[in-house]
Amino acid sequence: MTVKTRSYIYQHGTLGGLMQDLMDGTEKIGTLSNYGDFGLGTLEGSNGEVIFLDGVIYHADENGDINRLTGDELTPYAAVTNFESDEQFSLTDVSDELVKAAILEKISHNLFAAVKIEGIFKHMHVRVAPKQVKPYPRFVEIARNQPEFEADDISGTIVGFFTPGLFHGAAAAGFHLHFISDDRKFGGHVLDFELAEGKADLMELAEFRQHFPTENADYLENEIKLDEIAKDIEEAE
């Protein structure tokens, strides 16, 4: 796979910060659209799951509802890219583990990669983080009590990224995937799935552009506990 020299993932905030309760909204979610049309994230207070797809920003909330965002909503963490497929392959009657294994055979494990999977899913299992208010808990505590939703025979798109282990903490090492149905009525953070028929598109990325919440005192003054957040990400994601 040839990596486009100017391709990049742009990220505001870090998943590690979110894990450690840094959930204040520190950037308008619409600002991310200046850097990409494809991606994922959450809103202030770890409110739900955000999906960027074809330049439109969607939000799955804890009640299972999907809405389009205006762009003025605040986010503590989101990541996007301008998606252009470098490689596509078909998939039939496969589990999420087999899909991930197939992708890992095609990408470098030392590069970020954007992952798009479209098709008809025999089963889709997602979770949606419920909105929190200050004082924020650690994210792993939220994840232990988050609402989960399941659907059968549903068509839609998985949007997400593969992160190299070297960058675990800034993002989640391995796969971080969100889903939205074609009818825009079902979605969330992917836990597992079975794909009946579909296709995967992959895009390896040449750059990782990290934007920090430079005006947020909690972020600037907080002591990030790396050993704890690594464990929390593994459990929560």
XYZ file of C-alpha atoms in Angstrom:
237
model
C 0.000 0.000 0.000
C 1.430 3.392 -0.999
C 1.141 6.020 1.738
C 0.065 9.443 0.538
C 2.855 11.816 1.591
C 0.493 14.569 2.766
C -2.049 12.340 4.481
C -2.567 12.846 8.197
C -4.758 12.193 11.201
C -5.631 15.363 13.120
C -6.556 14.928 16.756
C -7.767 17.376 19.388
C -7.197 16.279 22.971
C -6.016 12.824 23.943
C -7.807 9.634 24.822
C -5.517 9.310 27.817
C -6.680 12.661 29.139
C -10.293 11.603 28.659
C -9.599 8.420 30.622
C -8.283 10.470 33.523
C -11.402 12.672 33.757
C -10.303 15.559 31.503
C -13.732 15.836 29.911
C -14.218 19.588 29.540
C -15.086 20.658 26.018
C -12.016 22.496 24.740
C -12.718 22.831 21.004
C -15.801 23.220 18.824
C -16.494 19.894 17.158
C -17.055 21.708 13.868
C -13.466 22.963 13.900
C -12.348 19.402 13.259
C -14.133 19.571 9.906
C -11.405 21.954 8.757
C -9.003 19.023 8.962
C -11.055 16.058 7.829
C -14.379 14.602 6.704
C -14.059 11.215 8.399
C -13.470 10.353 12.038
C -14.772 9.965 15.556
C -14.851 11.515 19.015
C -17.121 12.514 21.874
C -18.681 15.677 23.331
C -18.113 17.553 26.594
C -18.594 15.372 29.645
C -17.851 12.287 27.533
C -21.340 12.766 26.127
C -22.047 10.034 23.609
C -20.250 8.947 20.466
C -19.435 11.235 17.535
C -19.142 10.001 13.953
C -17.743 12.081 11.080
C -18.835 10.574 7.759
C -18.736 12.231 4.333
C -18.321 15.620 5.996
C -21.419 15.298 8.192
C -21.077 15.106 11.991
C -23.433 12.727 13.804
C -23.923 12.102 17.525
C -25.211 8.951 19.215
C -26.576 9.655 22.703
C -27.122 7.448 25.738
C -30.778 6.918 24.803
C -29.780 5.392 21.494
C -30.839 8.398 19.417
C -28.787 9.733 16.487
C -28.691 13.445 15.639
C -26.700 15.699 13.342
C -24.517 18.206 15.151
C -24.390 21.897 14.318
C -20.630 22.103 14.823
C -20.865 24.480 17.782
C -20.867 21.675 20.359
C -17.684 21.341 22.405
C -15.434 18.290 22.408
C -12.624 17.126 24.713
C -11.436 14.532 22.193
C -11.920 13.895 18.479
C -9.834 12.659 15.549
C -10.354 13.092 11.804
C -8.754 12.649 8.402
C -9.623 13.408 4.796
C -10.483 9.894 3.746
C -9.257 8.524 0.412
C -9.094 4.764 0.128
C -5.695 3.253 -0.681
C -6.908 -0.328 -0.688
C -10.286 -2.028 -0.773
C -11.251 -5.656 -0.269
C -14.503 -7.583 -0.018
C -15.731 -9.398 3.074
C -18.332 -12.148 3.421
C -19.680 -13.849 6.533
C -16.932 -12.797 8.960
C -16.632 -11.847 12.625
C -15.052 -8.630 13.834
C -11.932 -10.552 14.898
C -11.471 -11.971 11.403
C -12.002 -8.536 9.859
C -9.362 -7.013 12.120
C -6.945 -9.847 11.362
C -7.416 -9.287 7.628
C -6.763 -5.566 8.020
C -3.633 -6.171 10.094
C -2.215 -8.256 7.251
C -2.536 -5.283 4.904
C -1.295 -2.316 6.970
C 1.904 -1.392 8.765
C 1.587 -1.830 12.520
C 3.748 1.277 12.952
C 1.512 3.724 11.087
C -1.877 5.210 11.851
C -4.539 3.975 9.443
C -8.102 5.036 8.726
C -10.577 2.158 8.493
C -13.961 2.253 6.769
C -16.177 -0.840 6.628
C -19.480 -0.708 4.752
C -21.985 -3.489 4.435
C -24.828 -5.525 5.833
C -24.158 -6.669 9.369
C -25.737 -9.808 10.774
C -25.165 -8.358 14.209
C -23.877 -5.059 15.564
C -23.146 -4.441 19.252
C -22.317 -0.893 20.378
C -22.068 1.144 23.542
C -22.678 4.831 24.152
C -20.977 6.712 26.972
C -23.523 8.649 29.076
C -22.999 12.373 29.643
C -21.160 13.315 32.855
C -21.026 16.502 34.921
C -18.256 17.803 37.160
C -16.632 16.467 39.189
C -15.998 13.994 36.379
C -15.317 10.342 37.224
C -12.570 8.337 35.568
C -13.786 7.099 32.209
C -13.373 3.449 33.151
C -16.065 3.939 35.812
C -18.423 5.280 33.144
C -17.634 2.378 30.831
C -18.597 -0.160 33.486
C -22.149 1.227 33.553
C -22.645 2.414 29.996
C -25.769 1.595 27.988
C -25.268 -0.970 25.241
C -27.355 -1.478 22.115
C -27.627 -4.349 19.643
C -29.131 -4.702 16.190
C -29.475 -7.550 13.687
C -29.500 -7.432 9.886
C -28.529 -3.787 9.734
C -26.743 -1.934 6.947
C -24.292 0.808 7.778
C -20.728 2.025 8.031
C -17.931 1.536 10.536
C -15.661 4.561 10.875
C -12.410 4.491 12.782
C -8.666 4.267 13.130
C -5.847 1.860 13.853
C -3.257 3.322 16.242
C 0.298 1.950 16.598
C 1.264 0.728 20.059
C 3.885 3.474 20.238
C 1.082 6.054 20.575
C -1.024 4.265 23.176
C -2.271 6.949 25.541
C -2.569 9.670 22.947
C -5.100 7.327 21.343
C -6.105 3.699 21.869
C -3.523 1.259 20.512
C -5.174 -1.039 18.016
C -8.634 -0.381 16.617
C -11.035 2.362 17.729
C -14.270 2.074 15.743
C -17.670 3.774 15.677
C -20.742 2.691 13.693
C -23.699 4.438 12.105
C -26.549 2.781 10.219
C -27.542 3.804 6.717
C -30.879 5.095 7.996
C -29.040 7.143 10.666
C -31.120 5.633 13.469
C -28.545 3.391 15.178
C -24.925 3.880 16.142
C -22.229 4.081 18.769
C -18.813 2.796 19.800
C -18.298 -0.663 18.325
C -17.903 -3.532 20.790
C -18.279 -6.440 18.366
C -20.027 -7.357 15.133
C -20.688 -10.006 12.515
C -20.565 -8.876 8.905
C -22.747 -10.702 6.378
C -21.409 -8.958 3.302
C -19.459 -5.788 2.691
C -16.173 -4.115 1.914
C -13.308 -2.574 3.830
C -11.408 0.508 2.693
C -8.045 1.338 4.234
C -5.868 4.431 4.233
C -2.443 4.521 5.878
C -1.489 7.954 7.192
C 1.868 9.715 6.933
C 1.429 12.196 9.790
C -0.047 12.393 13.286
C -1.074 15.976 14.090
C -1.856 16.450 17.787
C -3.655 19.580 18.970
C -3.665 20.240 22.719
C -6.232 22.148 24.850
C -3.747 24.922 25.590
C -6.239 27.185 27.371
C -7.697 24.571 29.717
C -6.213 24.837 33.208
C -7.249 21.327 34.227
C -5.303 19.865 31.322
C -2.263 22.072 31.821
C -1.999 21.404 35.544
C -3.080 17.763 35.754
C -0.495 15.054 36.392
C -1.260 12.312 33.874
C -0.790 8.859 35.406
C 0.468 6.869 32.434
C 0.398 3.445 34.062
C -3.231 3.895 35.113
C -4.547 5.292 31.841
C -2.970 2.487 29.818
C -4.946 -0.035 31.863
C -8.094 2.084 31.716
C -7.949 2.375 27.922
C -7.522 -1.375 27.590
C -10.609 -2.000 29.739
C -12.792 0.788 28.348
C -12.007 0.540 24.648
